PDB file of C-alpha atoms in Angstrom:
ATOM      1  CA  LEU A  12      -0.328   0.027  -0.184  1.00 93.00           C
ATOM      2  CA  TYR A  13       3.107   2.924   0.827  1.00 91.00           C
ATOM      3  CA  ARG A  14       4.581   1.910  -2.815  1.00 89.00           C
ATOM      4  CA  GLU A  15       1.192   1.490  -4.866  1.00 93.00           C
ATOM      5  CA  HIS A  16      -1.320   4.497  -3.077  1.00 95.00           C
ATOM      6  CA  ARG A  17       1.599   6.894  -2.128  1.00 95.00           C
ATOM      7  CA  GLU A  18      -1.096   9.962  -1.655  1.00 96.00           C
ATOM      8  CA  TYR A  19      -2.195   7.476   1.498  1.00 97.00           C
ATOM      9  CA  PHE A  20       0.695   8.412   3.657  1.00 97.00           C
ATOM     10  CA  TYR A  21       1.817  11.363   5.019  1.00 96.00           C
ATOM     11  CA  ASP A  22       4.599  12.980   2.428  1.00 93.00           C
ATOM     12  CA  TRP A  23       6.799  14.468   4.569  1.00 92.00           C
ATOM     13  CA  CYS A  24       8.175  11.717   6.538  1.00 91.00           C
ATOM     14  CA  GLU A  25       9.039   7.780   4.836  1.00 91.00           C
ATOM     15  CA  ILE A  26       9.884   4.849   6.433  1.00 91.00           C
ATOM     16  CA  GLY A  27      13.541   5.022   6.538  1.00 90.00           C
ATOM     17  CA  SER A  28      14.352   1.122   8.341  1.00 94.00           C
ATOM     18  CA  ILE A  29      12.638  -2.135  10.015  1.00 92.00           C
ATOM     19  CA  TYR A  30      14.486  -2.828  13.042  1.00 91.00           C
ATOM     20  CA  GLY A  31      14.870  -6.732  14.966  1.00 90.00           C
ATOM     21  CA  ALA A  32      16.664  -9.871  15.738  1.00 89.00           C
ATOM     22  CA  PRO A  33      15.371 -13.828  15.914  1.00 87.00           C
ATOM     23  CA  GLY A  34      13.350 -14.618  19.168  1.00 81.00           C
ATOM     24  CA  ASP A  35      16.398 -17.178  20.070  1.00 85.00           C
ATOM     25  CA  CYS A  36      19.034 -14.353  19.229  1.00 89.00           C
ATOM     26  CA  LEU A  37      21.557 -14.690  21.551  1.00 92.00           C
ATOM     27  CA  TRP A  38      23.027 -10.381  20.706  1.00 94.00           C
ATOM     28  CA  GLY A  39      19.963  -9.388  20.939  1.00 88.00           C
ATOM     29  CA  GLY A  40      17.816  -7.595  24.084  1.00 77.00           C
ATOM     30  CA  GLY A  41      15.622  -5.240  24.953  1.00 65.00           C
ATOM     31  CA  ARG A  42      12.939  -7.889  23.812  1.00 66.00           C
ATOM     32  CA  VAL A  43      13.182 -11.289  23.996  1.00 62.00           C
ATOM     33  CA  GLY A  44      11.165 -14.612  22.770  1.00 58.00           C
ATOM     34  CA  PHE A  45       9.977 -12.568  20.224  1.00 65.00           C
ATOM     35  CA  GLY A  46      10.796 -12.149  16.356  1.00 68.00           C
ATOM     36  CA  GLU A  47       9.625 -15.447  14.112  1.00 75.00           C
ATOM     37  CA  ALA A  48      10.510 -14.177  10.991  1.00 80.00           C
ATOM     38  CA  LYS A  49      13.303 -16.394   9.058  1.00 86.00           C
ATOM     39  CA  ALA A  50      16.008 -14.188   8.663  1.00 88.00           C
ATOM     40  CA  ARG A  51      16.567 -14.654   4.898  1.00 89.00           C
ATOM     41  CA  ASP A  52      13.329 -13.789   4.098  1.00 92.00           C
ATOM     42  CA  VAL A  53      13.574 -10.737   5.796  1.00 91.00           C
ATOM     43  CA  VAL A  54      16.048  -9.446   4.041  1.00 91.00           C
ATOM     44  CA  SER A  55      14.452 -10.047   0.298  1.00 91.00           C
ATOM     45  CA  LEU A  56      11.765  -8.273   2.379  1.00 91.00           C
ATOM     46  CA  MET A  57      14.221  -5.404   2.778  1.00 92.00           C
ATOM     47  CA  ARG A  58      16.125  -5.746  -0.224  1.00 89.00           C
ATOM     48  CA  GLU A  59      13.199  -5.451  -2.429  1.00 90.00           C
ATOM     49  CA  TYR A  60      11.660  -2.572  -0.968  1.00 89.00           C
ATOM     50  CA  GLY A  61      16.038  -1.017  -0.295  1.00 90.00           C
ATOM     51  CA  ILE A  62      14.420  -0.514   3.165  1.00 93.00           C
ATOM     52  CA  SER A  63      17.235  -0.270   5.758  1.00 95.00           C
ATOM     53  CA  ALA A  64      17.255  -3.523   7.539  1.00 95.00           C
ATOM     54  CA  ARG A  65      18.865  -2.588  12.368  1.00 95.00           C
ATOM     55  CA  LEU A  66      19.950  -5.786  13.599  1.00 95.00           C
ATOM     56  CA  THR A  67      19.022  -5.620  17.266  1.00 93.00           C
ATOM     57  CA  PHE A  68      22.604  -6.793  18.700  1.00 95.00           C
ATOM     58  CA  SER A  69      21.829  -4.386  21.853  1.00 93.00           C
ATOM     59  CA  ASN A  70      22.535  -7.444  24.764  1.00 93.00           C
ATOM     60  CA  SER A  71      24.024  -5.720  27.648  1.00 93.00           C
ATOM     61  CA  LEU A  72      25.383  -8.518  29.191  1.00 93.00           C
ATOM     62  CA  LEU A  73      28.378  -9.933  26.977  1.00 95.00           C
ATOM     63  CA  ASN A  74      31.851 -10.915  27.465  1.00 95.00           C
ATOM     64  CA  GLU A  75      34.734 -13.010  25.441  1.00 97.00           C
ATOM     65  CA  LYS A  76      33.221 -16.179  25.183  1.00 96.00           C
ATOM     66  CA  HIS A  77      29.075 -14.434  23.326  1.00 95.00           C
ATOM     67  CA  LEU A  78      31.461 -13.329  20.649  1.00 97.00           C
ATOM     68  CA  ASP A  79      31.448 -17.001  18.657  1.00 96.00           C
ATOM     69  CA  ASP A  80      27.935 -17.608  18.704  1.00 95.00           C
ATOM     70  CA  ARG A  81      27.688 -19.339  15.386  1.00 95.00           C
ATOM     71  CA  ASP A  82      23.388 -18.005  14.908  1.00 93.00           C
ATOM     72  CA  CYS A  83      25.230 -14.580  15.191  1.00 95.00           C
ATOM     73  CA  ASN A  84      27.936 -14.818  13.959  1.00 96.00           C
ATOM     74  CA  LYS A  85      25.808 -16.209  10.286  1.00 94.00           C
ATOM     75  CA  LEU A  86      22.651 -12.890  10.914  1.00 94.00           C
ATOM     76  CA  CYS A  87      25.900 -10.649  10.295  1.00 96.00           C
ATOM     77  CA  VAL A  88      26.665 -12.701   7.393  1.00 94.00           C
ATOM     78  CA  ALA A  89      23.632 -12.716   5.571  1.00 92.00           C
ATOM     79  CA  PHE A  90      22.756  -8.487   6.311  1.00 93.00           C
ATOM     80  CA  MET A  91      26.041  -7.256   5.632  1.00 87.00           C
ATOM     81  CA  ASN A  92      25.670  -8.967   2.422  1.00 66.00           C
ATOM     82  CA  THR A  93      22.666  -6.692   1.622  1.00 57.00           C
ATOM     83  CA  SER A  94      24.052  -4.030   2.947  1.00 52.00           C
ATOM     84  CA  THR A  95      27.319  -3.918   0.105  1.00 48.00           C
ATOM     85  CA  GLN A  96      25.131  -6.154  -2.234  1.00 46.00           C
ATOM     86  CA  ASN A  97      21.859  -4.138  -2.456  1.00 42.00           C
ATOM     87  CA  SER A  98      21.267  -2.267  -6.038  1.00 36.00           C
ATOM     88  CA  ARG A  99      17.842  -0.972  -5.321  1.00 35.00           C
ATOM     89  CA  LYS A 100      17.362   2.502  -4.913  1.00 34.00           C
ATOM     90  CA  THR A 101      18.149   3.597  -1.177  1.00 32.00           C
ATOM     91  CA  LEU A 102      16.084   5.806   0.424  1.00 30.00           C
ATOM     92  CA  ARG A 103      16.823   9.532   1.822  1.00 30.00           C
ATOM     93  CA  THR A 104      17.720   8.324   6.151  1.00 30.00           C
ATOM     94  CA  GLU A 105      17.946   5.283   7.877  1.00 33.00           C
ATOM     95  CA  GLY A 106      15.697   6.690  10.801  1.00 38.00           C
ATOM     96  CA  VAL A 107      12.137   5.025  11.441  1.00 48.00           C
ATOM     97  CA  LEU A 108      10.342   7.812  10.441  1.00 50.00           C
ATOM     98  CA  GLN A 109      12.612  11.440   9.130  1.00 49.00           C
ATOM     99  CA  ASN A 110      12.012  14.144   7.349  1.00 39.00           C
ATOM    100  CA  GLY A 111      14.721  14.416   4.844  1.00 35.00           C
ATOM    101  CA  GLY A 112      18.763  13.075   6.067  1.00 34.00           C
ATOM    102  CA  THR A 113      21.950  11.421   4.421  1.00 34.00           C
ATOM    103  CA  ARG A 114      22.582   8.988   1.049  1.00 39.00           C
ATOM    104  CA  HIS A 115      24.761   5.571   1.499  1.00 46.00           C
ATOM    105  CA  THR A 116      27.966   7.291  -0.042  1.00 43.00           C
ATOM    106  CA  ASP A 117      27.009   4.148  -2.931  1.00 49.00           C
ATOM    107  CA  GLY A 118      24.326   4.764  -3.337  1.00 54.00           C
ATOM    108  CA  LEU A 119      23.583   1.338  -2.350  1.00 73.00           C
ATOM    109  CA  VAL A 120      21.112   0.636   0.785  1.00 85.00           C
ATOM    110  CA  GLN A 121      23.490   0.389   4.021  1.00 93.00           C
ATOM    111  CA  ASN A 122      22.007  -2.274   7.187  1.00 96.00           C
ATOM    112  CA  GLY A 123      22.802  -1.866  11.020  1.00 97.00           C
ATOM    113  CA  VAL A 124      23.093  -2.711  13.868  1.00 97.00           C
ATOM    114  CA  LYS A 125      21.596  -1.621  17.564  1.00 96.00           C
ATOM    115  CA  VAL A 126      23.981  -2.403  20.452  1.00 96.00           C
ATOM    116  CA  HIS A 127      24.758  -1.565  23.887  1.00 95.00           C
ATOM    117  CA  SER A 128      27.789  -3.468  24.459  1.00 96.00           C
ATOM    118  CA  ASP A 129      31.129  -1.744  23.178  1.00 97.00           C
ATOM    119  CA  LEU A 130      32.323  -5.596  22.808  1.00 97.00           C
ATOM    120  CA  LEU A 131      30.377  -6.410  20.189  1.00 97.00           C
ATOM    121  CA  MET A 132      30.462  -3.060  18.248  1.00 98.00           C
ATOM    122  CA  ASP A 133      34.320  -3.498  17.826  1.00 98.00           C
ATOM    123  CA  TYR A 134      34.113  -6.589  17.398  1.00 98.00           C
ATOM    124  CA  ILE A 135      31.675  -6.382  14.207  1.00 97.00           C
ATOM    125  CA  ARG A 136      33.441  -3.321  13.722  1.00 96.00           C
ATOM    126  CA  LYS A 137      36.664  -6.147  12.935  1.00 96.00           C
ATOM    127  CA  GLU A 138      34.609  -8.874  11.356  1.00 96.00           C
ATOM    128  CA  TYR A 139      31.989  -7.567   9.238  1.00 96.00           C
ATOM    129  CA  PRO A 140      32.603  -3.946   7.727  1.00 93.00           C
ATOM    130  CA  GLY A 141      29.548  -2.055   6.604  1.00 92.00           C
ATOM    131  CA  PHE A 142      27.236  -2.063   9.119  1.00 96.00           C
ATOM    132  CA  TYR A 143      26.311   1.018  10.858  1.00 97.00           C
ATOM    133  CA  PHE A 144      25.657   1.622  14.609  1.00 98.00           C
ATOM    134  CA  VAL A 145      22.964   2.857  15.788  1.00 97.00           C
ATOM    135  CA  SER A 146      23.661   3.710  20.507  1.00 97.00           C
ATOM    136  CA  SER A 147      20.079   1.802  21.997  1.00 95.00           C
ATOM    137  CA  THR A 148      18.418   3.672  24.342  1.00 93.00           C
ATOM    138  CA  THR A 149      18.540   0.346  26.976  1.00 92.00           C
ATOM    139  CA  LYS A 150      21.734   1.969  28.399  1.00 95.00           C
ATOM    140  CA  VAL A 151      19.531   4.221  30.262  1.00 93.00           C
ATOM    141  CA  LEU A 152      20.678   8.040  29.962  1.00 93.00           C
ATOM    142  CA  THR A 153      18.508   9.636  31.857  1.00 94.00           C
ATOM    143  CA  ASP A 154      21.596  12.334  32.548  1.00 96.00           C
ATOM    144  CA  PHE A 155      21.174  15.041  29.600  1.00 97.00           C
ATOM    145  CA  ARG A 156      25.264  15.555  29.453  1.00 97.00           C
ATOM    146  CA  ASP A 157      25.618  11.610  29.008  1.00 97.00           C
ATOM    147  CA  PHE A 158      23.486  11.982  26.281  1.00 98.00           C
ATOM    148  CA  GLU A 159      25.747  14.014  24.635  1.00 98.00           C
ATOM    149  CA  LYS A 160      28.770  12.772  25.363  1.00 98.00           C
ATOM    150  CA  GLU A 161      27.083   9.095  23.435  1.00 98.00           C
ATOM    151  CA  LEU A 162      26.392  12.551  20.289  1.00 98.00           C
ATOM    152  CA  LYS A 163      29.448  13.376  20.016  1.00 98.00           C
ATOM    153  CA  ARG A 164      30.926   8.975  19.701  1.00 98.00           C
ATOM    154  CA  GLN A 165      31.885   8.778  15.826  1.00 97.00           C
ATOM    155  CA  GLU A 166      31.642   5.270  15.981  1.00 97.00           C
ATOM    156  CA  PHE A 167      27.324   5.953  15.947  1.00 98.00           C
ATOM    157  CA  LYS A 168      25.462   7.139  13.443  1.00 97.00           C
ATOM    158  CA  TYR A 169      22.372   7.230  15.707  1.00 98.00           C
ATOM    159  CA  VAL A 170      21.933   7.581  19.344  1.00 98.00           C
ATOM    160  CA  VAL A 171      18.250   7.013  20.872  1.00 97.00           C
ATOM    161  CA  PRO A 172      18.372   8.496  23.892  1.00 96.00           C
ATOM    162  CA  ASP A 173      16.003   7.951  26.733  1.00 95.00           C
ATOM    163  CA  PHE A 174      12.382   8.837  26.378  1.00 96.00           C
ATOM    164  CA  ARG A 175      12.338  10.421  29.468  1.00 95.00           C
ATOM    165  CA  LEU A 176      14.641  12.880  28.027  1.00 97.00           C
ATOM    166  CA  ASN A 177      12.260  13.725  25.003  1.00 97.00           C
ATOM    167  CA  ARG A 178      11.103  16.763  26.471  1.00 96.00           C
ATOM    168  CA  ASP A 179      14.133  18.158  27.799  1.00 97.00           C
ATOM    169  CA  PHE A 180      13.541  20.645  24.876  1.00 97.00           C
ATOM    170  CA  LYS A 181      16.266  23.353  26.153  1.00 97.00           C
ATOM    171  CA  GLU A 182      19.439  21.337  26.487  1.00 98.00           C
ATOM    172  CA  LEU A 183      17.908  19.417  23.028  1.00 98.00           C
ATOM    173  CA  ASP A 184      17.698  23.217  21.114  1.00 97.00           C
ATOM    174  CA  SER A 185      21.156  24.127  22.609  1.00 98.00           C
ATOM    175  CA  LEU A 186      23.061  20.776  20.097  1.00 98.00           C
ATOM    176  CA  PRO A 187      24.904  21.956  17.362  1.00 98.00           C
ATOM    177  CA  ASP A 188      23.005  20.561  14.185  1.00 97.00           C
ATOM    178  CA  GLU A 189      25.821  17.785  13.398  1.00 97.00           C
ATOM    179  CA  LEU A 190      24.650  16.120  17.031  1.00 98.00           C
ATOM    180  CA  LYS A 191      20.570  16.441  15.968  1.00 98.00           C
ATOM    181  CA  GLY A 192      20.655  14.534  12.666  1.00 97.00           C
ATOM    182  CA  LYS A 193      22.378  11.723  14.856  1.00 98.00           C
ATOM    183  CA  VAL A 194      19.307  11.934  18.106  1.00 98.00           C
ATOM    184  CA  GLU A 195      16.880   8.865  17.042  1.00 97.00           C
ATOM    185  CA  PHE A 196      14.023   9.501  19.367  1.00 98.00           C
ATOM    186  CA  LEU A 197      11.744   7.459  21.246  1.00 96.00           C
ATOM    187  CA  CYS A 198       7.952   8.394  20.019  1.00 97.00           C
ATOM    188  CA  ASN A 199       5.374   6.033  21.674  1.00 95.00           C
ATOM    189  CA  GLU A 200       6.937   4.379  24.903  1.00 91.00           C
ATOM    190  CA  CYS A 201       4.341   3.260  26.821  1.00 86.00           C
ATOM    191  CA  CYS A 202       6.923   3.055  30.008  1.00 85.00           C
ATOM    192  CA  TRP A 203       5.881   4.055  33.599  1.00 80.00           C
ATOM    193  CA  PHE A 204       7.752   7.657  33.333  1.00 85.00           C
ATOM    194  CA  GLU A 205       8.601   7.887  36.210  1.00 84.00           C
ATOM    195  CA  CYS A 206       9.753   3.899  36.469  1.00 78.00           C
ATOM    196  CA  TYR A 207      13.528   3.148  38.925  1.00 79.00           C
ATOM    197  CA  ASP A 208      14.190   0.070  37.644  1.00 79.00           C
ATOM    198  CA  ARG A 209      14.441   0.460  33.813  1.00 80.00           C
ATOM    199  CA  LYS A 210      18.325  -0.828  33.857  1.00 82.00           C
ATOM    200  CA  ALA A 211      17.472  -4.623  35.487  1.00 81.00           C
ATOM    201  CA  CYS A 212      14.868  -5.161  32.972  1.00 81.00           C
ATOM    202  CA  TYR A 213      16.501  -4.505  30.491  1.00 80.00           C
ATOM    203  CA  GLU A 214      19.339  -6.494  32.182  1.00 82.00           C
ATOM    204  CA  ASN A 215      16.471  -9.389  32.429  1.00 83.00           C
ATOM    205  CA  VAL A 216      16.183  -9.557  29.521  1.00 80.00           C
ATOM    206  CA  SER A 217      19.156  -9.923  28.803  1.00 84.00           C
ATOM    207  CA  ARG A 218      20.117 -12.941  30.551  1.00 84.00           C
ATOM    208  CA  LYS A 219      17.333 -14.545  29.236  1.00 84.00           C
ATOM    209  CA  SER A 220      19.113 -14.062  25.778  1.00 85.00           C
ATOM    210  CA  LEU A 221      21.787 -15.522  27.498  1.00 83.00           C
ATOM    211  CA  GLY A 222      20.207 -19.018  28.367  1.00 83.00           C
ATOM    212  CA  GLU A 223      19.990 -17.609  31.927  1.00 82.00           C
ATOM    213  CA  GLU A 224      17.778 -19.503  34.537  1.00 81.00           C
ATOM    214  CA  CYS A 225      16.639 -16.190  35.723  1.00 76.00           C
ATOM    215  CA  GLU A 226      12.943 -15.020  37.472  1.00 78.00           C
ATOM    216  CA  ASP A 227      11.453 -12.378  35.452  1.00 77.00           C
ATOM    217  CA  HIS A 228      11.222  -8.532  36.518  1.00 66.00           C
ATOM    218  CA  VAL A 229       8.631  -7.677  37.978  1.00 72.00           C
ATOM    219  CA  CYS A 230       7.552  -4.017  36.220  1.00 74.00           C
ATOM    220  CA  VAL A 231       7.024  -1.492  39.354  1.00 74.00           C
ATOM    221  CA  SER A 232       4.351  -0.083  36.779  1.00 76.00           C
ATOM    222  CA  PRO A 233       1.071   1.068  38.773  1.00 75.00           C
ATOM    223  CA  THR A 234      -0.633  -0.192  34.988  1.00 74.00           C
ATOM    224  CA  ALA A 235       1.797  -2.793  34.285  1.00 71.00           C
ATOM    225  CA  ASN A 236      -1.480  -5.630  35.228  1.00 78.00           C
ATOM    226  CA  ARG A 237      -3.228  -3.932  30.965  1.00 79.00           C
ATOM    227  CA  GLY A 238       0.218  -4.545  29.068  1.00 79.00           C
ATOM    228  CA  TYR A 239       0.845  -2.138  26.124  1.00 85.00           C
ATOM    229  CA  ARG A 240      -2.544   0.585  24.693  1.00 89.00           C
ATOM    230  CA  PHE A 241      -0.983   3.107  22.993  1.00 92.00           C
ATOM    231  CA  SER A 242      -3.976   4.874  24.617  1.00 92.00           C
ATOM    232  CA  ASP A 243      -1.038   4.301  27.426  1.00 91.00           C
ATOM    233  CA  ALA A 244       1.536   5.718  26.275  1.00 92.00           C
ATOM    234  CA  MET A 245      -0.394   8.700  23.872  1.00 95.00           C
ATOM    235  CA  LYS A 246      -0.707   9.924  28.244  1.00 93.00           C
ATOM    236  CA  ASN A 247       2.907   9.453  28.888  1.00 93.00           C
ATOM    237  CA  PRO A 248       5.142  12.757  29.886  1.00 95.00           C
ATOM    238  CA  GLY A 249       7.390  11.535  27.120  1.00 96.00           C
ATOM    239  CA  PHE A 250       5.076  11.052  24.191  1.00 97.00           C
ATOM    240  CA  ILE A 251       5.934  11.975  20.952  1.00 98.00           C
ATOM    241  CA  GLY A 252       2.729  12.572  18.623  1.00 97.00           C
ATOM    242  CA  ILE A 253       2.229  13.681  15.035  1.00 96.00           C
ATOM    243  CA  GLU A 254       1.798  17.483  15.843  1.00 96.00           C
ATOM    244  CA  ASP A 255       4.345  17.502  18.442  1.00 97.00           C
ATOM    245  CA  ILE A 256       7.141  16.019  14.983  1.00 97.00           C
ATOM    246  CA  LYS A 257       5.809  18.582  12.455  1.00 96.00           C
ATOM    247  CA  HIS A 258       5.093  21.723  15.180  1.00 97.00           C
ATOM    248  CA  LYS A 259       8.424  21.487  17.291  1.00 97.00           C
ATOM    249  CA  TYR A 260      11.069  18.533  16.763  1.00 98.00           C
ATOM    250  CA  MET A 261      11.497  18.756  12.203  1.00 97.00           C
ATOM    251  CA  PRO A 262      11.366  22.760  13.131  1.00 97.00           C
ATOM    252  CA  MET A 263      14.928  22.659  15.734  1.00 97.00           C
ATOM    253  CA  GLY A 264      15.843  20.069  13.375  1.00 97.00           C
ATOM    254  CA  PHE A 265      15.027  17.186  14.541  1.00 98.00           C
ATOM    255  CA  SER A 266      14.564  14.324  12.202  1.00 96.00           C
ATOM    256  CA  GLN A 267      14.121  10.825  13.140  1.00 96.00           C
ATOM    257  CA  PHE A 268      11.850   8.950  15.123  1.00 97.00           C
ATOM    258  CA  LYS A 269      11.123   5.571  16.538  1.00 96.00           C
ATOM    259  CA  ILE A 270       8.304   3.371  16.960  1.00 95.00           C
ATOM    260  CA  GLU A 271       8.158   0.822  19.120  1.00 91.00           C
ATOM    261  CA  GLY A 272       6.487  -1.987  18.853  1.00 87.00           C
ATOM    262  CA  ARG A 273       8.286  -5.793  17.471  1.00 79.00           C
ATOM    263  CA  SER A 274       7.050  -7.655  20.183  1.00 79.00           C
ATOM    264  CA  LEU A 275       3.130  -6.758  20.035  1.00 85.00           C
ATOM    265  CA  GLY A 276       0.487  -8.048  17.624  1.00 87.00           C
ATOM    266  CA  SER A 277       0.105  -6.862  14.084  1.00 89.00           C
ATOM    267  CA  ALA A 278      -3.392  -4.529  15.320  1.00 92.00           C
ATOM    268  CA  VAL A 279      -1.117  -3.215  17.965  1.00 92.00           C
ATOM    269  CA  VAL A 280       1.022  -2.035  15.059  1.00 92.00           C
ATOM    270  CA  LEU A 281      -0.989  -0.629  12.580  1.00 94.00           C
ATOM    271  CA  GLU A 282      -3.361   0.964  14.586  1.00 95.00           C
ATOM    272  CA  MET A 283       0.311   3.077  15.871  1.00 95.00           C
ATOM    273  CA  LEU A 284       1.556   2.933  11.782  1.00 95.00           C
ATOM    274  CA  LEU A 285      -1.906   4.185  10.511  1.00 97.00           C
ATOM    275  CA  TYR A 286      -1.678   7.821  13.354  1.00 97.00           C
ATOM    276  CA  TYR A 287       2.325   7.968  12.616  1.00 97.00           C
ATOM    277  CA  ILE A 288       2.707   7.686   8.705  1.00 96.00           C
ATOM    278  CA  THR A 289      -1.328   8.106   7.082  1.00 96.00           C
ATOM    279  CA  LYS A 290      -3.645  10.348   6.839  1.00 97.00           C
ATOM    280  CA  PRO A 291      -6.946  10.592   8.602  1.00 97.00           C
ATOM    281  CA  GLU A 292      -8.503  10.474   5.435  1.00 98.00           C
ATOM    282  CA  TYR A 293      -7.379   7.268   4.177  1.00 98.00           C
ATOM    283  CA  ARG A 294      -7.086   5.561   7.197  1.00 97.00           C
ATOM    284  CA  LEU A 295      -9.476   3.868   6.712  1.00 96.00           C
ATOM    285  CA  ASN A 296      -9.136   2.726   2.821  1.00 96.00           C
ATOM    286  CA  ILE A 297      -5.719   1.041   5.142  1.00 96.00           C
ATOM    287  CA  ARG A 298      -8.134  -0.926   6.689  1.00 96.00           C
ATOM    288  CA  GLU A 299     -10.470  -1.911   4.397  1.00 95.00           C
ATOM    289  CA  GLU A 300      -7.664  -2.980   2.025  1.00 94.00           C
ATOM    290  CA  ILE A 301      -5.605  -5.066   5.019  1.00 94.00           C
ATOM    291  CA  TYR A 302      -8.924  -6.677   6.827  1.00 93.00           C
ATOM    292  CA  LEU A 303     -11.691  -4.713   6.578  1.00 91.00           C
ATOM    293  CA  ASP A 304     -14.633  -6.681   4.916  1.00 87.00           C
ATOM    294  CA  SER A 305     -18.752  -6.651   5.109  1.00 82.00           C
ATOM    295  CA  MET A 306     -19.078 -10.382   6.831  1.00 85.00           C
ATOM    296  CA  LEU A 307     -15.808  -9.809   9.260  1.00 86.00           C
ATOM    297  CA  ASP A 308     -17.346 -10.085  12.907  1.00 89.00           C
ATOM    298  CA  LEU A 309     -15.584  -8.907  15.508  1.00 82.00           C
ATOM    299  CA  PHE A 310     -17.232 -11.002  18.360  1.00 85.00           C
TER     300      PHE A 310
END
């Protein structure tokens, strides 16, 4: 639909990247157990559409022995080949939503890796050159000075700040243009804004990815029993909506916006995509194309 009916979608944004990792990925982090698609199919799909793929390798507890993992190294080979062999024209940038940016120097789509561990990043840079790197929000950099230091690191093309920095407009606006271009905001986080245990939550996920026996992390959010709801995320003080993007962030010089949701069902993801990238007057058209028909019963 995005290709065949571009008029349905906002003309100021494009799908720049899709991110994820297999459900049993040892280097994975942030979410565990999600990602049922075969890597070969993902490579083929990204190649067909000319979209940058990002491997989510944000495990925070890796050490030297984990670098030899056979499956993760095979993933690097598969996606590195896409970045070097793809002959399709690249989109303008690799952000999830964006309104401008840069082209990979050879005109091809370049794939990326989201990382937490410097050890893993150094290993991939050496063994599988050609990827760009994104500093993961799993680092939970809630101090703006730490975030700015991360932006200044030359290794990273993009840095995803903790969502609680989303509204620090005075500090954000003070960044030079070259650093603003590296900021990729997490728009629709549902985590409790006052959460004091976010880093421990991510570490629990990392342990599970490594196959360690550990209890489930107990979320401290007052609404944890409700699960993820986009309506709750929209009430979050760190939420970035369409009007915010158009009238606040873009005029300030920011162009990269990330939508979370790879652990959610397709119905919820669809509603988020309808909100962020489609014009309101065409949302029913898209629903009709995807799943609505005159015989559909919800109950």
